[in-house]
Amino acid sequence: MKFIDEATIEVIAGNGGKGSASFRRERFIERGGPDGGDGGRGGNVIIIADENINTLIEYRFIKKYVAQNGGMGRGSDCNGRGGEDIFLRVPVGTIVIDVETNETLTDLSYNCQEVIIAKGGKGGLGNLHFKSSTNRAPRKTTPAGEGEQKTLKLELKVLADVGLLGLPNAGKSTFIRSVSNATPKVADYPFTTLYPNLGVVKVEQNKSFVIADIPGIIEGASDGVGLGIKFLKHLERTKILLHLIDIFPMNESDDVVSKNIAILEELKKYNIELYNKPRFLVLNKVDIVNNDLDNTKIKKFIKDFKKYKTNTNFDKVFLISGVTGFGCKSVCFYLMDFINKKHESNL
Ligand SMILES: Nc1nc2c(ncn2[C@@H]2O[C@H](COP(=O)(O)OP(=O)(O)OP(=O)(O)O)[C@@H](O)[C@H]2O)c(=O)[nH]1
Ligand SMILES: [Mg+2]
């Protein structure tokens, strides 16, 4: 599933500095002549593609980017300093659209690609430039140029990095609501989610990933039971799967282990590559735990689950509550780390 991540920002390049209209004034030198330097150029706003950035989420927080103005020219033939450029780092694949004209300004397709997106104004010329045989004392300077100002829409087609797999009511939508900007419907009946939802998870500055919530899968899904398995295709391009499990189902007689083993069988039937992706267990609803018996239940669940060959990665089994947020952050940190490591090992 493609999902458009987007942000609208304002960029303002620096104005050029004014040129100076100055005359040399020194003792013993009469009519010293013009010596006004040029103004410096204004700073540019430059956009640069960075393969370490996954989403545009930073640009939803800070919306205005202003480059420095150029310095003014001064006497004694001193030119003003140039304004500093600013660099906006965006993911590879970002498209930049000028909101006013609806024109696509650039499409950043490779790492480190740089484009000046708003040009700084030229510095004005100082009067030194206008000295001639007929005018030895020009007061003329040229005006400084203004920096360009634009409202830009940044757009990125993203694929989910992490996919959520689970039975109906496991709490997938609750989890994605708790950790990302997505707001899928949550309810206490099965098959609440009818379409996939994607959300951006911001872990820290410049570290974010995309997570996909899909409808619940049940035994027989490959034969069309429930909503079927067609939604599994949305997980095909992900790097990791989280298998979310309601560890304390409302119906206590539910056999949580075998129901969840069954959906892994469905996954395997659907696509062996998807089944072979790194997959972790996330045991949800631990806020319900209120005695040692419950804790023993969790341990027993893990022990029983491990008896089956399911290709689950047991390096880490997460205990969370999507409702209270307990444990959710550490899942996200772990996922971010995992995605980055995977990215490095692919380089
Ligand atoms: N106590 C408790 N209840 C939870 C937790 N997470 C989800 N629930 C409840 O479980 C029910 C199902 O949650 P959803 O997030 O809709 O589950 P889902 O996996 O998206 O379900 P489908 O979309 O139907 O597949 C809701 O009533 C939630 O309030 C949790 O951490 N603790
Ligand atoms: Mg749901």
mmCIF file of C-alpha atoms and ligand atoms in Angstrom:
data_model
loop_
_atom_site.group_PDB
_atom_site.id
_atom_site.type_symbol
_atom_site.label_atom_id
_atom_site.label_comp_id
_atom_site.label_asym_id
_atom_site.label_seq_id
_atom_site.Cartn_x
_atom_site.Cartn_y
_atom_site.Cartn_z
ATOM 1 C CA MET A 1 0.000 0.000 0.000
ATOM 2 C CA LYS A 2 1.339 3.387 -0.913
ATOM 3 C CA PHE A 3 0.646 6.155 1.493
ATOM 4 C CA ILE A 4 1.428 9.801 0.962
ATOM 5 C CA ASP A 5 3.320 11.438 3.754
ATOM 6 C CA GLU A 6 3.181 15.192 3.340
ATOM 7 C CA ALA A 7 3.950 18.529 4.904
ATOM 8 C CA THR A 8 3.509 22.145 3.858
ATOM 9 C CA ILE A 9 6.257 24.601 4.736
ATOM 10 C CA GLU A 10 7.244 28.171 4.032
ATOM 11 C CA VAL A 11 10.777 28.926 2.862
ATOM 12 C CA ILE A 12 12.306 32.391 2.776
ATOM 13 C CA ALA A 13 15.731 32.949 1.242
ATOM 14 C CA GLY A 14 17.883 35.807 2.526
ATOM 15 C CA ASN A 15 17.752 39.288 1.001
ATOM 16 C CA GLY A 16 20.919 40.660 -0.549
ATOM 17 C CA GLY A 17 22.792 43.285 1.444
ATOM 18 C CA LYS A 18 22.693 46.922 0.290
ATOM 19 C CA GLY A 19 25.641 48.330 -1.645
ATOM 20 C CA SER A 20 27.395 51.212 0.038
ATOM 21 C CA ALA A 21 27.638 54.802 -1.242
ATOM 22 C CA SER A 22 30.759 55.900 0.492
ATOM 23 C CA PHE A 23 33.721 58.160 -0.298
ATOM 24 C CA ARG A 24 37.278 57.851 0.720
ATOM 25 C CA ARG A 25 38.040 60.350 3.409
ATOM 26 C CA GLU A 26 41.620 60.601 4.406
ATOM 27 C CA ARG A 27 43.812 63.384 5.512
ATOM 28 C CA PHE A 28 45.884 64.878 2.702
ATOM 29 C CA ILE A 29 43.867 63.125 0.037
ATOM 30 C CA GLU A 30 41.282 65.432 -1.303
ATOM 31 C CA ARG A 31 38.322 64.091 -3.168
ATOM 32 C CA GLY A 32 39.303 60.549 -2.372
ATOM 33 C CA GLY A 33 36.686 59.146 -4.704
ATOM 34 C CA PRO A 34 34.006 56.483 -4.201
ATOM 35 C CA ASP A 35 34.914 53.420 -2.133
ATOM 36 C CA GLY A 36 31.537 51.839 -1.307
ATOM 37 C CA GLY A 37 31.642 48.018 -1.356
ATOM 38 C CA ASP A 38 28.944 45.648 -2.566
ATOM 39 C CA GLY A 39 26.337 44.021 -0.375
ATOM 40 C CA GLY A 40 26.631 40.257 0.238
ATOM 41 C CA ARG A 41 24.229 37.812 -1.338
ATOM 42 C CA GLY A 42 21.345 36.450 0.691
ATOM 43 C CA GLY A 43 21.468 32.835 1.890
ATOM 44 C CA ASN A 44 19.760 30.175 -0.223
ATOM 45 C CA VAL A 45 17.322 27.576 1.021
ATOM 46 C CA ILE A 46 18.640 24.255 -0.209
ATOM 47 C CA ILE A 47 16.846 20.955 -0.048
ATOM 48 C CA ILE A 48 18.930 17.809 0.198
ATOM 49 C CA ALA A 49 17.986 14.135 -0.016
ATOM 50 C CA ASP A 50 19.207 12.012 2.884
ATOM 51 C CA GLU A 51 18.782 8.254 2.851
ATOM 52 C CA ASN A 52 18.854 8.124 6.652
ATOM 53 C CA ILE A 53 15.559 9.971 6.870
ATOM 54 C CA ASN A 54 12.398 7.908 6.400
ATOM 55 C CA THR A 55 9.533 10.347 6.750
ATOM 56 C CA LEU A 56 8.581 14.019 6.533
ATOM 57 C CA ILE A 57 7.358 14.211 10.085
ATOM 58 C CA GLU A 58 9.911 16.851 11.172
ATOM 59 C CA TYR A 59 8.330 19.278 8.719
ATOM 60 C CA ARG A 60 4.986 19.000 10.422
ATOM 61 C CA PHE A 61 6.463 20.551 13.550
ATOM 62 C CA ILE A 62 8.594 23.366 12.149
ATOM 63 C CA LYS A 63 6.892 25.057 9.250
ATOM 64 C CA LYS A 64 8.990 28.107 8.478
ATOM 65 C CA TYR A 65 12.594 28.145 7.258
ATOM 66 C CA VAL A 66 14.416 31.442 6.860
ATOM 67 C CA ALA A 67 17.946 31.840 5.455
ATOM 68 C CA GLN A 68 20.217 34.682 6.556
ATOM 69 C CA ASN A 69 20.291 38.075 4.806
ATOM 70 C CA GLY A 70 23.496 39.272 3.140
ATOM 71 C CA GLY A 71 25.576 41.862 4.993
ATOM 72 C CA MET A 72 25.652 45.500 3.862
ATOM 73 C CA GLY A 73 28.573 46.793 1.835
ATOM 74 C CA ARG A 74 30.736 49.295 3.699
ATOM 75 C CA GLY A 75 33.223 51.990 2.948
ATOM 76 C CA SER A 76 36.876 51.340 2.155
ATOM 77 C CA ASP A 77 35.779 48.922 -0.530
ATOM 78 C CA CYS A 78 34.500 46.363 1.935
ATOM 79 C CA ASN A 79 31.944 43.941 0.555
ATOM 80 C CA GLY A 80 29.235 42.644 2.869
ATOM 81 C CA ARG A 81 29.391 39.004 3.926
ATOM 82 C CA GLY A 82 27.182 36.469 2.192
ATOM 83 C CA GLY A 83 24.173 35.169 4.145
ATOM 84 C CA GLU A 84 24.451 31.533 5.240
ATOM 85 C CA ASP A 85 22.534 28.938 3.291
ATOM 86 C CA ILE A 86 20.181 26.604 5.112
ATOM 87 C CA PHE A 87 19.772 22.944 4.287
ATOM 88 C CA LEU A 88 16.542 21.016 4.650
ATOM 89 C CA ARG A 89 17.123 17.270 4.848
ATOM 90 C CA VAL A 90 14.348 15.141 3.411
ATOM 91 C CA PRO A 91 13.949 11.466 2.505
ATOM 92 C CA VAL A 92 15.038 10.264 -0.927
ATOM 93 C CA GLY A 93 11.918 10.216 -3.116
ATOM 94 C CA THR A 94 10.496 13.503 -1.817
ATOM 95 C CA ILE A 95 8.659 15.605 -4.368
ATOM 96 C CA VAL A 96 8.646 19.382 -3.861
ATOM 97 C CA ILE A 97 5.649 21.333 -5.178
ATOM 98 C CA ASP A 98 5.212 25.103 -5.273
ATOM 99 C CA VAL A 99 1.779 25.555 -3.707
ATOM 100 C CA GLU A 100 1.045 28.832 -5.519
ATOM 101 C CA THR A 101 1.711 27.594 -9.049
ATOM 102 C CA ASN A 102 1.135 23.897 -8.379
ATOM 103 C CA GLU A 103 4.364 23.281 -10.265
ATOM 104 C CA THR A 104 6.631 20.390 -9.271
ATOM 105 C CA LEU A 105 9.955 22.050 -8.551
ATOM 106 C CA THR A 106 11.985 18.955 -7.994
ATOM 107 C CA ASP A 107 11.848 15.255 -7.409
ATOM 108 C CA LEU A 108 14.738 14.140 -5.234
ATOM 109 C CA SER A 109 15.671 10.746 -6.525
ATOM 110 C CA TYR A 110 19.123 9.904 -5.116
ATOM 111 C CA ASN A 111 21.001 10.265 -1.872
ATOM 112 C CA CYS A 112 22.784 13.614 -1.307
ATOM 113 C CA GLN A 113 21.006 15.285 -4.252
ATOM 114 C CA GLU A 114 20.886 19.030 -3.583
ATOM 115 C CA VAL A 115 18.583 21.609 -5.112
ATOM 116 C CA ILE A 116 18.362 25.337 -4.397
ATOM 117 C CA ILE A 117 14.681 25.699 -3.718
ATOM 118 C CA ALA A 118 14.625 29.421 -2.867
ATOM 119 C CA LYS A 119 17.426 31.613 -4.086
ATOM 120 C CA GLY A 120 18.944 34.342 -1.971
ATOM 121 C CA GLY A 121 18.821 37.920 -3.344
ATOM 122 C CA LYS A 122 21.866 39.407 -5.018
ATOM 123 C CA GLY A 123 23.836 41.955 -3.086
ATOM 124 C CA GLY A 124 23.531 45.568 -4.301
ATOM 125 C CA LEU A 125 26.551 47.103 -6.010
ATOM 126 C CA GLY A 126 28.421 49.794 -4.129
ATOM 127 C CA ASN A 127 29.210 53.165 -5.696
ATOM 128 C CA LEU A 128 32.755 52.098 -6.476
ATOM 129 C CA HIS A 129 31.344 50.418 -9.578
ATOM 130 C CA PHE A 130 29.971 53.665 -10.971
ATOM 131 C CA LYS A 131 33.092 55.751 -11.100
ATOM 132 C CA SER A 132 33.805 57.072 -14.607
ATOM 133 C CA SER A 133 35.739 59.845 -16.281
ATOM 134 C CA THR A 134 32.664 62.017 -16.305
ATOM 135 C CA ASN A 135 31.426 61.165 -12.850
ATOM 136 C CA ARG A 136 34.085 60.904 -10.255
ATOM 137 C CA ALA A 137 31.764 61.165 -7.332
ATOM 138 C CA PRO A 138 28.875 58.821 -8.075
ATOM 139 C CA ARG A 139 26.305 58.322 -5.364
ATOM 140 C CA LYS A 140 24.714 55.587 -7.327
ATOM 141 C CA THR A 141 24.323 52.062 -5.957
ATOM 142 C CA THR A 142 22.079 49.286 -7.245
ATOM 143 C CA PRO A 143 19.312 47.973 -5.046
ATOM 144 C CA ALA A 144 19.795 44.632 -3.369
ATOM 145 C CA GLY A 145 17.730 41.694 -4.590
ATOM 146 C CA GLU A 146 15.072 40.139 -2.414
ATOM 147 C CA GLY A 147 15.289 36.505 -1.423
ATOM 148 C CA GLU A 148 12.686 34.220 -2.944
ATOM 149 C CA GLN A 149 9.763 33.216 -0.750
ATOM 150 C CA LYS A 150 7.715 30.153 -1.434
ATOM 151 C CA THR A 151 5.143 27.934 0.129
ATOM 152 C CA LEU A 152 6.095 24.370 -0.606
ATOM 153 C CA LYS A 153 4.326 21.107 -0.329
ATOM 154 C CA LEU A 154 6.610 18.175 0.347
ATOM 155 C CA GLU A 155 5.227 14.821 -0.665
ATOM 156 C CA LEU A 156 6.619 11.370 -0.199
ATOM 157 C CA LYS A 157 5.135 8.074 -1.199
ATOM 158 C CA VAL A 158 6.011 5.752 1.618
ATOM 159 C CA LEU A 159 5.792 2.058 2.184
ATOM 160 C CA ALA A 160 5.328 0.657 5.631
ATOM 161 C CA ASP A 161 8.488 -0.428 7.431
ATOM 162 C CA VAL A 162 6.587 -2.385 10.081
ATOM 163 C CA GLY A 163 3.404 -4.404 9.695
ATOM 164 C CA LEU A 164 0.958 -5.484 12.395
ATOM 165 C CA LEU A 165 -0.427 -8.956 12.256
ATOM 166 C CA GLY A 166 -3.017 -10.307 14.642
ATOM 167 C CA LEU A 167 -6.426 -11.757 15.343
ATOM 168 C CA PRO A 168 -9.411 -9.396 15.358
ATOM 169 C CA ASN A 169 -9.605 -7.473 18.645
ATOM 170 C CA ALA A 170 -5.918 -8.065 19.459
ATOM 171 C CA GLY A 171 -5.538 -4.301 19.804
ATOM 172 C CA LYS A 172 -3.668 -3.494 16.576
ATOM 173 C CA SER A 173 -5.522 -0.252 15.935
ATOM 174 C CA THR A 174 -5.206 0.774 19.576
ATOM 175 C CA PHE A 175 -1.455 0.247 19.361
ATOM 176 C CA ILE A 176 -1.016 2.242 16.148
ATOM 177 C CA ARG A 177 -3.117 5.057 17.631
ATOM 178 C CA SER A 178 -0.926 5.095 20.693
ATOM 179 C CA VAL A 179 2.428 5.219 18.882
ATOM 180 C CA SER A 180 1.727 7.050 15.616
ATOM 181 C CA ASN A 181 -0.245 9.881 14.074
ATOM 182 C CA ALA A 182 -2.830 7.493 12.607
ATOM 183 C CA THR A 183 -6.320 7.436 14.118
ATOM 184 C CA PRO A 184 -8.059 4.238 13.047
ATOM 185 C CA LYS A 185 -11.307 3.270 14.698
ATOM 186 C CA VAL A 186 -11.085 1.081 17.790
ATOM 187 C CA ALA A 187 -13.968 -1.030 19.084
ATOM 188 C CA ASP A 188 -14.600 -4.128 21.132
ATOM 189 C CA TYR A 189 -15.980 -6.165 18.261
ATOM 190 C CA PRO A 190 -13.977 -8.132 15.696
ATOM 191 C CA PHE A 191 -13.180 -6.733 12.257
ATOM 192 C CA THR A 192 -13.437 -3.121 13.268
ATOM 193 C CA THR A 193 -10.675 -2.287 10.816
ATOM 194 C CA LEU A 194 -11.873 -2.851 7.278
ATOM 195 C CA TYR A 195 -9.054 -1.117 5.409
ATOM 196 C CA PRO A 196 -5.353 -0.804 6.134
ATOM 197 C CA ASN A 197 -4.100 2.314 7.886
ATOM 198 C CA LEU A 198 -0.610 3.684 7.909
ATOM 199 C CA GLY A 199 0.913 5.867 10.590
ATOM 200 C CA VAL A 200 4.235 7.615 11.081
ATOM 201 C CA VAL A 201 6.015 6.847 14.346
ATOM 202 C CA LYS A 202 8.437 9.521 15.492
ATOM 203 C CA VAL A 203 11.015 8.010 17.813
ATOM 204 C CA GLU A 204 13.290 11.025 18.118
ATOM 205 C CA GLN A 205 14.557 13.913 15.993
ATOM 206 C CA ASN A 206 15.134 12.646 12.429
ATOM 207 C CA LYS A 207 14.278 9.100 13.424
ATOM 208 C CA SER A 208 10.924 7.826 12.318
ATOM 209 C CA PHE A 209 9.322 4.907 10.552
ATOM 210 C CA VAL A 210 5.997 3.922 9.054
ATOM 211 C CA ILE A 211 3.731 1.285 10.539
ATOM 212 C CA ALA A 212 0.743 -0.474 8.932
ATOM 213 C CA ASP A 213 -2.391 -1.627 10.709
ATOM 214 C CA ILE A 214 -4.373 -4.147 8.714
ATOM 215 C CA PRO A 215 -7.664 -5.932 9.326
ATOM 216 C CA GLY A 216 -7.565 -8.939 11.626
ATOM 217 C CA ILE A 217 -6.835 -12.373 10.184
ATOM 218 C CA ILE A 218 -8.421 -15.612 11.414
ATOM 219 C CA GLU A 219 -8.087 -19.302 10.717
ATOM 220 C CA GLY A 220 -9.435 -20.123 7.267
ATOM 221 C CA ALA A 221 -8.707 -16.609 6.004
ATOM 222 C CA SER A 222 -7.001 -18.037 2.923
ATOM 223 C CA ASP A 223 -10.365 -19.630 2.059
ATOM 224 C CA GLY A 224 -12.117 -16.324 2.535
ATOM 225 C CA VAL A 225 -13.165 -16.682 6.192
ATOM 226 C CA GLY A 226 -13.555 -13.311 7.935
ATOM 227 C CA LEU A 227 -12.213 -10.593 5.672
ATOM 228 C CA GLY A 228 -9.895 -13.028 3.936
ATOM 229 C CA ILE A 229 -6.161 -12.594 3.519
ATOM 230 C CA LYS A 230 -5.968 -10.109 0.678
ATOM 231 C CA PHE A 231 -4.802 -7.472 3.141
ATOM 232 C CA LEU A 232 -1.633 -9.408 3.770
ATOM 233 C CA LYS A 233 -0.330 -7.999 0.514
ATOM 234 C CA HIS A 234 0.068 -4.676 2.295
ATOM 235 C CA LEU A 235 2.692 -6.263 4.486
ATOM 236 C CA GLU A 236 4.800 -7.596 1.621
ATOM 237 C CA ARG A 237 7.165 -4.650 1.435
ATOM 238 C CA THR A 238 7.607 -4.247 5.182
ATOM 239 C CA LYS A 239 10.875 -5.064 6.920
ATOM 240 C CA ILE A 240 9.481 -6.411 10.179
ATOM 241 C CA LEU A 241 6.207 -7.856 11.379
ATOM 242 C CA LEU A 242 4.777 -7.499 14.847
ATOM 243 C CA HIS A 243 2.478 -10.291 15.851
ATOM 244 C CA LEU A 244 0.110 -8.651 18.311
ATOM 245 C CA ILE A 245 -1.680 -10.902 20.750
ATOM 246 C CA ASP A 246 -4.508 -10.236 23.196
ATOM 247 C CA ILE A 247 -3.098 -12.174 26.087
ATOM 248 C CA PHE A 248 -6.280 -11.867 28.179
ATOM 249 C CA PRO A 249 -9.194 -12.406 25.741
ATOM 250 C CA MET A 250 -12.688 -11.563 26.923
ATOM 251 C CA ASN A 251 -13.702 -15.147 26.417
ATOM 252 C CA GLU A 252 -11.418 -16.903 28.871
ATOM 253 C CA SER A 253 -11.919 -20.289 27.257
ATOM 254 C CA ASP A 254 -10.255 -19.037 24.061
ATOM 255 C CA ASP A 255 -7.159 -21.026 23.200
ATOM 256 C CA VAL A 256 -4.905 -18.074 22.506
ATOM 257 C CA VAL A 257 -1.953 -20.213 21.490
ATOM 258 C CA SER A 258 -3.655 -22.336 18.859
ATOM 259 C CA LYS A 259 -5.671 -19.445 17.403
ATOM 260 C CA ASN A 260 -2.474 -17.491 16.875
ATOM 261 C CA ILE A 261 -0.552 -20.464 15.518
ATOM 262 C CA ALA A 262 -3.413 -20.836 13.025
ATOM 263 C CA ILE A 263 -2.979 -17.327 11.642
ATOM 264 C CA LEU A 264 0.734 -17.936 11.198
ATOM 265 C CA GLU A 265 -0.198 -20.956 9.116
ATOM 266 C CA GLU A 266 -2.377 -18.647 7.020
ATOM 267 C CA LEU A 267 0.555 -16.301 6.611
ATOM 268 C CA LYS A 268 2.811 -19.139 5.525
ATOM 269 C CA LYS A 269 0.243 -20.354 3.003
ATOM 270 C CA TYR A 270 -0.142 -16.868 1.616
ATOM 271 C CA ASN A 271 3.523 -16.095 1.067
ATOM 272 C CA ILE A 272 6.547 -17.891 2.445
ATOM 273 C CA GLU A 273 8.790 -14.823 2.059
ATOM 274 C CA LEU A 274 6.431 -12.801 4.177
ATOM 275 C CA TYR A 275 6.401 -15.615 6.723
ATOM 276 C CA ASN A 276 10.209 -15.587 6.756
ATOM 277 C CA LYS A 277 10.516 -11.898 7.537
ATOM 278 C CA PRO A 278 11.704 -11.008 11.038
ATOM 279 C CA ARG A 279 8.667 -11.316 13.259
ATOM 280 C CA PHE A 280 8.307 -10.505 16.954
ATOM 281 C CA LEU A 281 5.627 -11.269 19.519
ATOM 282 C CA VAL A 282 3.925 -8.359 21.219
ATOM 283 C CA LEU A 283 1.684 -9.421 24.091
ATOM 284 C CA ASN A 284 -0.967 -6.767 24.548
ATOM 285 C CA LYS A 285 -3.413 -5.764 27.285
ATOM 286 C CA VAL A 286 -1.020 -6.409 30.174
ATOM 287 C CA ASP A 287 -2.785 -3.566 32.034
ATOM 288 C CA ILE A 288 -5.319 -6.256 32.918
ATOM 289 C CA VAL A 289 -2.707 -8.183 34.905
ATOM 290 C CA ASN A 290 -3.652 -8.021 38.552
ATOM 291 C CA ASN A 291 -2.162 -11.015 40.235
ATOM 292 C CA ASP A 292 0.619 -13.541 40.087
ATOM 293 C CA LEU A 293 -1.666 -15.980 38.363
ATOM 294 C CA ASP A 294 -1.867 -13.612 35.406
ATOM 295 C CA ASN A 295 1.896 -13.366 35.303
ATOM 296 C CA THR A 296 2.149 -17.132 35.317
ATOM 297 C CA LYS A 297 -0.340 -17.205 32.437
ATOM 298 C CA ILE A 298 1.925 -14.952 30.377
ATOM 299 C CA LYS A 299 4.944 -17.149 31.050
ATOM 300 C CA LYS A 300 2.960 -20.268 30.189
ATOM 301 C CA PHE A 301 1.727 -18.683 26.973
ATOM 302 C CA ILE A 302 5.271 -17.963 25.829
ATOM 303 C CA LYS A 303 6.426 -21.440 26.781
ATOM 304 C CA ASP A 304 3.537 -23.096 24.897
ATOM 305 C CA PHE A 305 3.953 -20.858 21.879
ATOM 306 C CA LYS A 306 7.626 -21.742 21.658
ATOM 307 C CA LYS A 307 6.757 -25.410 21.238
ATOM 308 C CA TYR A 308 5.566 -24.714 17.700
ATOM 309 C CA LYS A 309 7.825 -24.069 14.744
ATOM 310 C CA THR A 310 6.663 -20.622 13.748
ATOM 311 C CA ASN A 311 9.817 -18.762 12.706
ATOM 312 C CA THR A 312 9.073 -16.208 15.419
ATOM 313 C CA ASN A 313 12.111 -14.273 16.628
ATOM 314 C CA PHE A 314 12.242 -14.772 20.393
ATOM 315 C CA ASP A 315 15.232 -12.491 20.982
ATOM 316 C CA LYS A 316 12.667 -10.178 22.406
ATOM 317 C CA VAL A 317 9.058 -10.713 23.495
ATOM 318 C CA PHE A 318 7.327 -7.437 24.244
ATOM 319 C CA LEU A 319 4.721 -6.911 26.931
ATOM 320 C CA ILE A 320 2.613 -3.839 26.301
ATOM 321 C CA SER A 321 -0.650 -2.087 26.889
ATOM 322 C CA GLY A 322 -1.876 -0.104 23.912
ATOM 323 C CA VAL A 323 -4.409 1.560 26.210
ATOM 324 C CA THR A 324 -2.044 2.852 28.897
ATOM 325 C CA GLY A 325 1.000 3.086 26.627
ATOM 326 C CA PHE A 326 2.988 0.761 28.879
ATOM 327 C CA GLY A 327 5.929 -0.776 26.969
ATOM 328 C CA CYS A 328 4.981 0.883 23.667
ATOM 329 C CA LYS A 329 7.971 3.221 23.573
ATOM 330 C CA SER A 330 10.456 0.437 24.009
ATOM 331 C CA VAL A 331 8.856 -1.467 21.115
ATOM 332 C CA CYS A 332 9.297 1.623 18.929
ATOM 333 C CA PHE A 333 12.926 2.161 19.943
ATOM 334 C CA TYR A 334 13.675 -1.469 19.233
ATOM 335 C CA LEU A 335 12.004 -1.292 15.826
ATOM 336 C CA MET A 336 13.833 1.906 14.884
ATOM 337 C CA ASP A 337 17.143 0.332 15.785
ATOM 338 C CA PHE A 338 16.293 -2.801 13.869
ATOM 339 C CA ILE A 339 15.309 -0.836 10.748
ATOM 340 C CA ASN A 340 18.494 1.238 10.861
ATOM 341 C CA LYS A 341 20.696 -1.820 11.318
ATOM 342 C CA LYS A 342 18.974 -3.567 8.462
ATOM 343 C CA HIS A 343 19.476 -0.506 6.332
ATOM 344 C CA GLU A 344 23.200 -0.402 7.139
ATOM 345 C CA SER A 345 23.659 -4.077 6.410
ATOM 346 C CA ASN A 346 22.072 -3.539 2.984
ATOM 347 C CA LEU A 347 24.499 -0.782 2.037
HETATM 348 N N1 LIG B 1 -7.508 -3.418 28.525
HETATM 349 C C1 LIG B 1 -7.038 -3.216 27.310
HETATM 350 N N2 LIG B 1 -7.868 -3.204 26.246
HETATM 351 C C2 LIG B 1 -7.340 -2.977 25.025
HETATM 352 C C3 LIG B 1 -5.945 -2.765 24.825
HETATM 353 N N3 LIG B 1 -5.728 -2.600 23.505
HETATM 354 C C4 LIG B 1 -6.924 -2.669 22.902
HETATM 355 N N4 LIG B 1 -7.909 -2.910 23.809
HETATM 356 C C5 LIG B 1 -9.349 -3.060 23.539
HETATM 357 O O1 LIG B 1 -9.523 -4.163 22.690
HETATM 358 C C6 LIG B 1 -10.585 -3.931 21.746
HETATM 359 C C7 LIG B 1 -10.104 -4.118 20.339
HETATM 360 O O2 LIG B 1 -9.106 -3.125 20.033
HETATM 361 P P1 LIG B 1 -8.737 -2.723 18.548
HETATM 362 O O3 LIG B 1 -7.561 -1.832 18.660
HETATM 363 O O4 LIG B 1 -9.929 -2.228 17.822
HETATM 364 O O5 LIG B 1 -8.304 -4.149 17.975
HETATM 365 P P2 LIG B 1 -7.873 -4.518 16.490
HETATM 366 O O6 LIG B 1 -6.820 -5.554 16.614
HETATM 367 O O7 LIG B 1 -7.557 -3.335 15.702
HETATM 368 O O8 LIG B 1 -9.207 -5.206 15.970
HETATM 369 P P3 LIG B 1 -9.763 -5.392 14.462
HETATM 370 O O9 LIG B 1 -9.626 -4.092 13.751
HETATM 371 O O10 LIG B 1 -11.155 -5.794 14.660
HETATM 372 O O11 LIG B 1 -8.926 -6.491 13.862
HETATM 373 C C8 LIG B 1 -11.070 -2.506 22.060
HETATM 374 O O12 LIG B 1 -12.191 -2.595 22.883
HETATM 375 C C9 LIG B 1 -9.896 -1.885 22.773
HETATM 376 O O13 LIG B 1 -10.287 -0.852 23.650
HETATM 377 C C10 LIG B 1 -5.086 -2.778 25.988
HETATM 378 O O14 LIG B 1 -3.885 -2.583 25.932
HETATM 379 N N5 LIG B 1 -5.704 -3.009 27.193
HETATM 380 MG MG MG B 2 -8.388 -2.576 14.077
#
